[in-house]
PDB file of C-alpha atoms in Angstrom:
ATOM      1  CA  MET A   1      57.457  54.236 131.545  1.00 76.00           C
ATOM      2  CA  PHE A   2      55.546  55.537 134.757  1.00 86.00           C
ATOM      3  CA  PRO A   3      52.611  54.167 136.863  1.00 89.00           C
ATOM      4  CA  VAL A   4      49.165  54.950 135.169  1.00 92.00           C
ATOM      5  CA  TRP A   5      48.235  57.144 138.217  1.00 93.00           C
ATOM      6  CA  LEU A   6      51.262  59.310 137.718  1.00 93.00           C
ATOM      7  CA  ASP A   7      50.591  59.748 134.186  1.00 94.00           C
ATOM      8  CA  ALA A   8      46.911  60.883 135.150  1.00 96.00           C
ATOM      9  CA  LEU A   9      48.035  63.006 137.907  1.00 96.00           C
ATOM     10  CA  SER A  10      50.640  64.672 135.445  1.00 96.00           C
ATOM     11  CA  LEU A  11      48.297  65.288 132.818  1.00 97.00           C
ATOM     12  CA  ALA A  12      45.459  66.532 135.110  1.00 97.00           C
ATOM     13  CA  ALA A  13      47.976  69.125 136.743  1.00 97.00           C
ATOM     14  CA  LEU A  14      49.017  70.259 133.431  1.00 97.00           C
ATOM     15  CA  LEU A  15      45.359  70.488 132.100  1.00 98.00           C
ATOM     16  CA  VAL A  16      44.612  72.802 134.905  1.00 98.00           C
ATOM     17  CA  GLY A  17      47.799  74.963 134.411  1.00 98.00           C
ATOM     18  CA  ALA A  18      46.529  75.356 130.876  1.00 98.00           C
ATOM     19  CA  ALA A  19      42.745  75.830 131.673  1.00 98.00           C
ATOM     20  CA  CYS A  20      43.723  78.652 134.224  1.00 98.00           C
ATOM     21  CA  ALA A  21      46.153  80.150 131.623  1.00 98.00           C
ATOM     22  CA  LEU A  22      43.584  80.363 129.281  1.00 98.00           C
ATOM     23  CA  ILE A  23      41.276  82.034 131.547  1.00 98.00           C
ATOM     24  CA  VAL A  24      43.807  84.865 132.460  1.00 98.00           C
ATOM     25  CA  SER A  25      44.685  85.142 128.716  1.00 97.00           C
ATOM     26  CA  ILE A  26      41.274  85.898 127.702  1.00 97.00           C
ATOM     27  CA  ASP A  27      40.657  88.279 130.586  1.00 97.00           C
ATOM     28  CA  VAL A  28      43.573  90.257 129.819  1.00 97.00           C
ATOM     29  CA  ILE A  29      42.961  90.619 126.280  1.00 96.00           C
ATOM     30  CA  ARG A  30      39.645  91.976 127.322  1.00 96.00           C
ATOM     31  CA  HIS A  31      41.211  93.998 130.178  1.00 95.00           C
ATOM     32  CA  PRO A  32      44.400  94.810 129.391  1.00 95.00           C
ATOM     33  CA  GLN A  33      47.267  95.485 132.207  1.00 93.00           C
ATOM     34  CA  TYR A  34      48.414  99.246 132.753  1.00 89.00           C
ATOM     35  CA  MET A  35      51.897  97.678 132.920  1.00 85.00           C
ATOM     36  CA  THR A  36      52.092  96.015 129.425  1.00 86.00           C
ATOM     37  CA  VAL A  37      54.422  93.281 130.329  1.00 87.00           C
ATOM     38  CA  MET A  38      51.813  91.851 133.012  1.00 91.00           C
ATOM     39  CA  ASN A  39      49.702  90.751 130.340  1.00 94.00           C
ATOM     40  CA  VAL A  40      52.098  88.257 129.815  1.00 93.00           C
ATOM     41  CA  VAL A  41      53.262  87.549 133.474  1.00 94.00           C
ATOM     42  CA  TRP A  42      49.644  86.458 134.519  1.00 97.00           C
ATOM     43  CA  PRO A  43      48.880  84.160 132.154  1.00 97.00           C
ATOM     44  CA  VAL A  44      52.665  82.615 132.106  1.00 97.00           C
ATOM     45  CA  THR A  45      52.576  82.220 135.717  1.00 97.00           C
ATOM     46  CA  ALA A  46      49.046  80.764 135.687  1.00 97.00           C
ATOM     47  CA  LEU A  47      50.763  77.643 134.155  1.00 97.00           C
ATOM     48  CA  PHE A  48      52.354  76.578 137.201  1.00 97.00           C
ATOM     49  CA  GLY A  49      50.506  78.506 139.998  1.00 96.00           C
ATOM     50  CA  THR A  50      47.179  77.682 138.535  1.00 97.00           C
ATOM     51  CA  VAL A  51      44.058  78.372 140.670  1.00 97.00           C
ATOM     52  CA  ALA A  52      46.319  80.632 143.218  1.00 97.00           C
ATOM     53  CA  VAL A  53      47.448  82.903 140.395  1.00 97.00           C
ATOM     54  CA  VAL A  54      43.960  82.878 138.831  1.00 98.00           C
ATOM     55  CA  TRP A  55      42.426  84.320 142.267  1.00 97.00           C
ATOM     56  CA  ALA A  56      45.244  86.992 142.641  1.00 97.00           C
ATOM     57  CA  TYR A  57      44.741  87.856 139.232  1.00 97.00           C
ATOM     58  CA  PHE A  58      41.003  88.694 139.498  1.00 97.00           C
ATOM     59  CA  ARG A  59      41.401  89.925 143.139  1.00 95.00           C
ATOM     60  CA  TYR A  60      44.145  92.159 142.889  1.00 95.00           C
ATOM     61  CA  GLY A  61      45.627  92.039 139.045  1.00 94.00           C
ATOM     62  CA  ARG A  62      42.296  93.547 137.778  1.00 94.00           C
ATOM     63  CA  LEU A  63      42.866  96.656 140.073  1.00 92.00           C
ATOM     64  CA  ALA A  64      45.817  97.275 137.737  1.00 90.00           C
ATOM     65  CA  SER A  65      44.062  97.298 134.408  1.00 91.00           C
ATOM     66  CA  MET A  66      44.637 100.294 131.965  1.00 90.00           C
ATOM     67  CA  ALA A  67      40.936 100.917 132.227  1.00 90.00           C
ATOM     68  CA  ALA A  68      41.282 101.278 136.070  1.00 87.00           C
ATOM     69  CA  HIS A  69      44.167 103.455 135.928  1.00 85.00           C
ATOM     70  CA  HIS A  70      42.741 106.118 133.493  1.00 84.00           C
ATOM     71  CA  ALA A  71      39.462 106.161 135.507  1.00 87.00           C
ATOM     72  CA  ALA A  72      41.351 107.026 138.719  1.00 85.00           C
ATOM     73  CA  HIS A  73      43.590 109.495 136.862  1.00 85.00           C
ATOM     74  CA  SER A  74      40.360 111.028 135.111  1.00 86.00           C
ATOM     75  CA  ARG A  75      39.224 111.479 138.666  1.00 85.00           C
ATOM     76  CA  HIS A  76      42.399 112.840 139.885  1.00 82.00           C
ATOM     77  CA  GLU A  77      42.893 109.898 142.307  1.00 83.00           C
ATOM     78  CA  THR A  78      45.513 107.319 143.294  1.00 85.00           C
ATOM     79  CA  PRO A  79      44.724 104.100 141.231  1.00 83.00           C
ATOM     80  CA  LEU A  80      43.323 101.220 143.300  1.00 82.00           C
ATOM     81  CA  ALA A  81      46.143  99.085 142.465  1.00 83.00           C
ATOM     82  CA  LYS A  82      48.363 101.297 144.825  1.00 84.00           C
ATOM     83  CA  THR A  83      45.859 101.711 147.526  1.00 86.00           C
ATOM     84  CA  GLU A  84      44.170  98.258 147.799  1.00 89.00           C
ATOM     85  CA  THR A  85      47.074  96.130 147.161  1.00 91.00           C
ATOM     86  CA  PRO A  86      48.838  94.946 150.198  1.00 94.00           C
ATOM     87  CA  PHE A  87      52.269  94.995 150.228  1.00 94.00           C
ATOM     88  CA  PRO A  88      52.698  91.225 150.401  1.00 95.00           C
ATOM     89  CA  VAL A  89      50.988  91.069 147.448  1.00 95.00           C
ATOM     90  CA  MET A  90      52.809  93.611 145.625  1.00 94.00           C
ATOM     91  CA  VAL A  91      55.947  91.562 146.508  1.00 95.00           C
ATOM     92  CA  GLY A  92      54.340  88.213 145.050  1.00 95.00           C
ATOM     93  CA  LYS A  93      53.565  90.087 142.014  1.00 93.00           C
ATOM     94  CA  GLY A  94      57.369  91.277 141.904  1.00 90.00           C
ATOM     95  CA  ALA A  95      58.329  87.527 142.157  1.00 93.00           C
ATOM     96  CA  LEU A  96      55.919  86.204 139.828  1.00 94.00           C
ATOM     97  CA  HIS A  97      57.415  88.976 137.158  1.00 88.00           C
ATOM     98  CA  CYS A  98      60.674  87.242 137.682  1.00 88.00           C
ATOM     99  CA  GLY A  99      59.053  83.726 137.378  1.00 91.00           C
ATOM    100  CA  SER A 100      57.577  84.528 134.083  1.00 92.00           C
ATOM    101  CA  GLY A 101      60.895  85.088 132.656  1.00 89.00           C
ATOM    102  CA  CYS A 102      62.138  81.979 134.173  1.00 90.00           C
ATOM    103  CA  MET A 103      59.207  80.023 133.242  1.00 93.00           C
ATOM    104  CA  LEU A 104      59.659  80.816 129.416  1.00 93.00           C
ATOM    105  CA  GLY A 105      63.431  80.582 129.629  1.00 91.00           C
ATOM    106  CA  ASP A 106      63.154  76.961 131.079  1.00 92.00           C
ATOM    107  CA  VAL A 107      60.541  75.804 128.329  1.00 94.00           C
ATOM    108  CA  ALA A 108      62.783  77.282 125.531  1.00 93.00           C
ATOM    109  CA  ALA A 109      66.032  75.818 127.043  1.00 93.00           C
ATOM    110  CA  GLU A 110      64.645  72.245 127.905  1.00 94.00           C
ATOM    111  CA  TRP A 111      62.986  71.747 124.538  1.00 95.00           C
ATOM    112  CA  LEU A 112      65.983  73.336 122.435  1.00 94.00           C
ATOM    113  CA  ALA A 113      68.477  70.722 124.201  1.00 93.00           C
ATOM    114  CA  PHE A 114      65.939  67.886 124.098  1.00 93.00           C
ATOM    115  CA  LEU A 115      65.522  68.638 120.003  1.00 94.00           C
ATOM    116  CA  VAL A 116      69.030  69.634 119.483  1.00 94.00           C
ATOM    117  CA  PRO A 117      71.342  67.531 121.971  1.00 91.00           C
ATOM    118  CA  ALA A 118      74.583  69.347 120.605  1.00 93.00           C
ATOM    119  CA  VAL A 119      73.389  72.292 122.311  1.00 92.00           C
ATOM    120  CA  ALA A 120      73.843  70.717 125.955  1.00 91.00           C
ATOM    121  CA  VAL A 121      77.412  69.653 124.605  1.00 93.00           C
ATOM    122  CA  TRP A 122      78.231  73.261 123.820  1.00 92.00           C
ATOM    123  CA  PHE A 123      77.403  73.931 127.362  1.00 90.00           C
ATOM    124  CA  GLY A 124      79.650  71.171 129.008  1.00 91.00           C
ATOM    125  CA  TRP A 125      77.648  68.057 129.006  1.00 91.00           C
ATOM    126  CA  GLN A 126      80.465  65.030 128.280  1.00 88.00           C
ATOM    127  CA  SER A 127      83.325  67.635 129.043  1.00 89.00           C
ATOM    128  CA  LEU A 128      82.355  69.470 132.279  1.00 88.00           C
ATOM    129  CA  PHE A 129      79.263  67.418 133.139  1.00 87.00           C
ATOM    130  CA  SER A 130      78.647  63.971 133.124  1.00 87.00           C
ATOM    131  CA  GLU A 131      74.657  64.864 133.372  1.00 88.00           C
ATOM    132  CA  LYS A 132      73.194  66.354 130.502  1.00 90.00           C
ATOM    133  CA  MET A 133      70.865  68.441 132.901  1.00 90.00           C
ATOM    134  CA  PHE A 134      73.468  70.330 134.505  1.00 91.00           C
ATOM    135  CA  ALA A 135      74.693  71.761 130.975  1.00 92.00           C
ATOM    136  CA  VAL A 136      71.118  72.435 130.326  1.00 92.00           C
ATOM    137  CA  TRP A 137      70.760  74.376 133.284  1.00 93.00           C
ATOM    138  CA  ILE A 138      73.502  76.916 132.385  1.00 93.00           C
ATOM    139  CA  LEU A 139      71.316  77.161 128.887  1.00 93.00           C
ATOM    140  CA  ASP A 140      68.248  77.517 131.049  1.00 92.00           C
ATOM    141  CA  PHE A 141      69.561  80.488 133.199  1.00 92.00           C
ATOM    142  CA  LEU A 142      70.958  82.340 130.392  1.00 93.00           C
ATOM    143  CA  PHE A 143      67.663  82.217 128.758  1.00 92.00           C
ATOM    144  CA  ALA A 144      65.706  83.318 131.921  1.00 90.00           C
ATOM    145  CA  PHE A 145      68.120  85.967 132.696  1.00 88.00           C
ATOM    146  CA  GLY A 146      67.901  87.500 129.255  1.00 89.00           C
ATOM    147  CA  LEU A 147      63.983  87.306 129.355  1.00 87.00           C
ATOM    148  CA  GLY A 148      63.974  88.566 132.866  1.00 82.00           C
ATOM    149  CA  ILE A 149      65.951  91.501 132.274  1.00 84.00           C
ATOM    150  CA  VAL A 150      63.913  92.438 129.237  1.00 83.00           C
ATOM    151  CA  PHE A 151      60.675  91.915 131.316  1.00 78.00           C
ATOM    152  CA  GLN A 152      62.107  94.034 134.013  1.00 78.00           C
ATOM    153  CA  TYR A 153      63.140  96.825 131.534  1.00 80.00           C
ATOM    154  CA  PHE A 154      59.843  97.372 130.140  1.00 76.00           C
ATOM    155  CA  ALA A 155      58.457  97.470 133.611  1.00 73.00           C
ATOM    156  CA  ILE A 156      60.583  99.929 135.054  1.00 77.00           C
ATOM    157  CA  VAL A 157      61.356 102.234 132.247  1.00 72.00           C
ATOM    158  CA  PRO A 158      57.914 103.456 131.607  1.00 72.00           C
ATOM    159  CA  MET A 159      57.262 104.034 135.559  1.00 71.00           C
ATOM    160  CA  ARG A 160      60.584 105.783 135.794  1.00 74.00           C
ATOM    161  CA  ASP A 161      60.782 107.438 132.582  1.00 74.00           C
ATOM    162  CA  LEU A 162      64.531 106.350 132.052  1.00 73.00           C
ATOM    163  CA  SER A 163      67.007 106.329 129.156  1.00 76.00           C
ATOM    164  CA  PRO A 164      67.529 103.074 127.755  1.00 77.00           C
ATOM    165  CA  GLY A 165      71.023 102.994 129.427  1.00 81.00           C
ATOM    166  CA  GLU A 166      69.517 103.497 132.696  1.00 79.00           C
ATOM    167  CA  GLY A 167      66.674 101.345 132.063  1.00 76.00           C
ATOM    168  CA  ILE A 168      69.245  98.107 131.433  1.00 83.00           C
ATOM    169  CA  ILE A 169      71.098  99.226 134.756  1.00 83.00           C
ATOM    170  CA  ALA A 170      68.154  99.621 136.539  1.00 78.00           C
ATOM    171  CA  ALA A 171      66.732  96.243 135.132  1.00 77.00           C
ATOM    172  CA  LEU A 172      69.873  94.301 136.352  1.00 82.00           C
ATOM    173  CA  LYS A 173      69.858  95.660 139.696  1.00 82.00           C
ATOM    174  CA  ALA A 174      66.228  94.937 140.192  1.00 75.00           C
ATOM    175  CA  ASP A 175      66.259  91.248 138.625  1.00 80.00           C
ATOM    176  CA  THR A 176      69.507  89.759 139.273  1.00 87.00           C
ATOM    177  CA  ALA A 177      69.239  88.638 142.623  1.00 89.00           C
ATOM    178  CA  SER A 178      65.470  87.564 142.384  1.00 91.00           C
ATOM    179  CA  LEU A 179      66.279  85.663 139.473  1.00 91.00           C
ATOM    180  CA  VAL A 180      69.086  83.783 141.129  1.00 92.00           C
ATOM    181  CA  ALA A 181      66.928  83.127 144.157  1.00 94.00           C
ATOM    182  CA  TRP A 182      64.062  81.606 141.880  1.00 95.00           C
ATOM    183  CA  GLN A 183      66.551  79.552 139.748  1.00 94.00           C
ATOM    184  CA  VAL A 184      68.321  78.203 143.246  1.00 95.00           C
ATOM    185  CA  GLY A 185      64.831  76.793 144.297  1.00 96.00           C
ATOM    186  CA  MET A 186      63.810  75.842 140.871  1.00 96.00           C
ATOM    187  CA  TYR A 187      66.978  73.719 140.385  1.00 95.00           C
ATOM    188  CA  GLY A 188      67.146  72.324 143.879  1.00 95.00           C
ATOM    189  CA  PHE A 189      63.307  71.074 143.450  1.00 97.00           C
ATOM    190  CA  MET A 190      64.267  69.410 140.063  1.00 95.00           C
ATOM    191  CA  ALA A 191      67.286  67.994 141.391  1.00 94.00           C
ATOM    192  CA  PHE A 192      65.397  66.302 144.199  1.00 94.00           C
ATOM    193  CA  ALA A 193      62.603  65.084 141.805  1.00 94.00           C
ATOM    194  CA  GLN A 194      64.999  63.520 139.376  1.00 93.00           C
ATOM    195  CA  PHE A 195      67.578  62.218 141.383  1.00 90.00           C
ATOM    196  CA  TYR A 196      65.479  60.814 144.090  1.00 90.00           C
ATOM    197  CA  VAL A 197      61.900  60.755 143.866  1.00 91.00           C
ATOM    198  CA  PHE A 198      61.849  59.583 140.019  1.00 91.00           C
ATOM    199  CA  LYS A 199      64.976  57.582 140.227  1.00 86.00           C
ATOM    200  CA  HIS A 200      64.432  56.018 143.360  1.00 86.00           C
ATOM    201  CA  LEU A 201      60.902  55.639 143.583  1.00 87.00           C
ATOM    202  CA  PHE A 202      60.451  54.889 139.685  1.00 87.00           C
ATOM    203  CA  GLY A 203      63.732  53.158 138.894  1.00 85.00           C
ATOM    204  CA  HIS A 204      64.621  56.353 136.483  1.00 86.00           C
ATOM    205  CA  ARG A 205      64.547  59.809 135.760  1.00 88.00           C
ATOM    206  CA  THR A 206      62.036  61.507 133.551  1.00 91.00           C
ATOM    207  CA  PRO A 207      62.627  63.058 130.167  1.00 92.00           C
ATOM    208  CA  VAL A 208      61.533  66.198 128.573  1.00 94.00           C
ATOM    209  CA  ASN A 209      58.813  64.878 126.518  1.00 94.00           C
ATOM    210  CA  THR A 210      56.905  63.333 129.257  1.00 95.00           C
ATOM    211  CA  ALA A 211      53.998  64.977 131.222  1.00 95.00           C
ATOM    212  CA  GLU A 212      55.701  63.811 134.570  1.00 95.00           C
ATOM    213  CA  PHE A 213      58.740  66.148 133.580  1.00 96.00           C
ATOM    214  CA  TRP A 214      56.605  69.326 133.084  1.00 97.00           C
ATOM    215  CA  PHE A 215      54.459  68.083 136.108  1.00 97.00           C
ATOM    216  CA  ALA A 216      57.721  68.278 138.088  1.00 96.00           C
ATOM    217  CA  ILE A 217      58.429  71.512 136.607  1.00 96.00           C
ATOM    218  CA  GLN A 218      55.416  72.896 137.985  1.00 97.00           C
ATOM    219  CA  GLY A 219      56.748  72.045 141.431  1.00 97.00           C
ATOM    220  CA  ALA A 220      59.874  73.552 140.667  1.00 97.00           C
ATOM    221  CA  MET A 221      58.282  77.117 139.706  1.00 97.00           C
ATOM    222  CA  ILE A 222      56.551  76.825 143.023  1.00 97.00           C
ATOM    223  CA  ALA A 223      59.636  76.032 144.541  1.00 97.00           C
ATOM    224  CA  GLY A 224      61.591  79.119 143.005  1.00 96.00           C
ATOM    225  CA  PHE A 225      58.609  81.435 144.086  1.00 97.00           C
ATOM    226  CA  LEU A 226      59.393  80.521 147.577  1.00 97.00           C
ATOM    227  CA  THR A 227      63.091  80.985 147.541  1.00 97.00           C
ATOM    228  CA  SER A 228      62.826  84.181 145.651  1.00 96.00           C
ATOM    229  CA  TYR A 229      60.047  85.866 147.732  1.00 97.00           C
ATOM    230  CA  PRO A 230      62.422  87.034 150.792  1.00 96.00           C
ATOM    231  CA  VAL A 231      64.513  88.469 148.007  1.00 94.00           C
ATOM    232  CA  ASN A 232      61.485  90.234 146.313  1.00 93.00           C
ATOM    233  CA  TRP A 233      60.548  91.662 149.753  1.00 95.00           C
ATOM    234  CA  TRP A 234      64.107  93.361 150.336  1.00 93.00           C
ATOM    235  CA  LEU A 235      64.049  94.570 146.651  1.00 90.00           C
ATOM    236  CA  VAL A 236      60.674  95.996 146.646  1.00 90.00           C
ATOM    237  CA  ARG A 237      60.876  97.631 150.376  1.00 92.00           C
ATOM    238  CA  SER A 238      64.322  98.980 149.556  1.00 89.00           C
ATOM    239  CA  GLY A 239      62.900 100.757 146.351  1.00 83.00           C
ATOM    240  CA  ILE A 240      65.357  98.578 144.124  1.00 80.00           C
ATOM    241  CA  LYS A 241      62.242  96.883 142.429  1.00 80.00           C
ATOM    242  CA  GLU A 242      58.954  98.925 141.531  1.00 75.00           C
ATOM    243  CA  ARG A 243      55.897  98.023 143.662  1.00 78.00           C
ATOM    244  CA  MET A 244      53.410  96.382 141.408  1.00 74.00           C
TER     245      MET A 244
END
């Protein structure tokens, strides 16, 4: 369907992402994060952030390990994660926290709609939308939003000692704007890739069951990180979202 060089490039990018996620996964098993949900966030975001996420994890993520926190508390000191992590990095970690839910939600939604096409029909394909991709985006957003709120809930509640109801409200405040900003960047990139790059340069769009599709998703997730970063800056600076 696509040139051999594009197949090779796509597979190589996906393999690099998988290798980076494996490296981080092994390390978080050995050195669990103090904030439990970050044990999922780091490996998942390494799938698209690849070497940049691996570097950020070993440089700053390790500072937030459970062992590092316990060691600091035993010495009655402030954990290194709070004293040695620059604010821009804290914002980046907050954006990745949001992005992990988007990544998992996108994978689930895309494969579900591919394997069960009727799902896309339920969300407007052939009635509201002539393009199946737009209907899947609705499902993708719902999955990503649900996962994002769950991830945010388990990040905020332990840190603020909130009740379940208070935790849900706080999670909605902290993650809604960030997730919307991420999805805008992600959808924008995928629309450009599918309707211009693949269709005009190669003659057709790429389906879900190709390496090229997931290579494009890697780029879309990076675009989502960039569009959500300013929003996360504001959320963290204003105290709506926890510093990580």
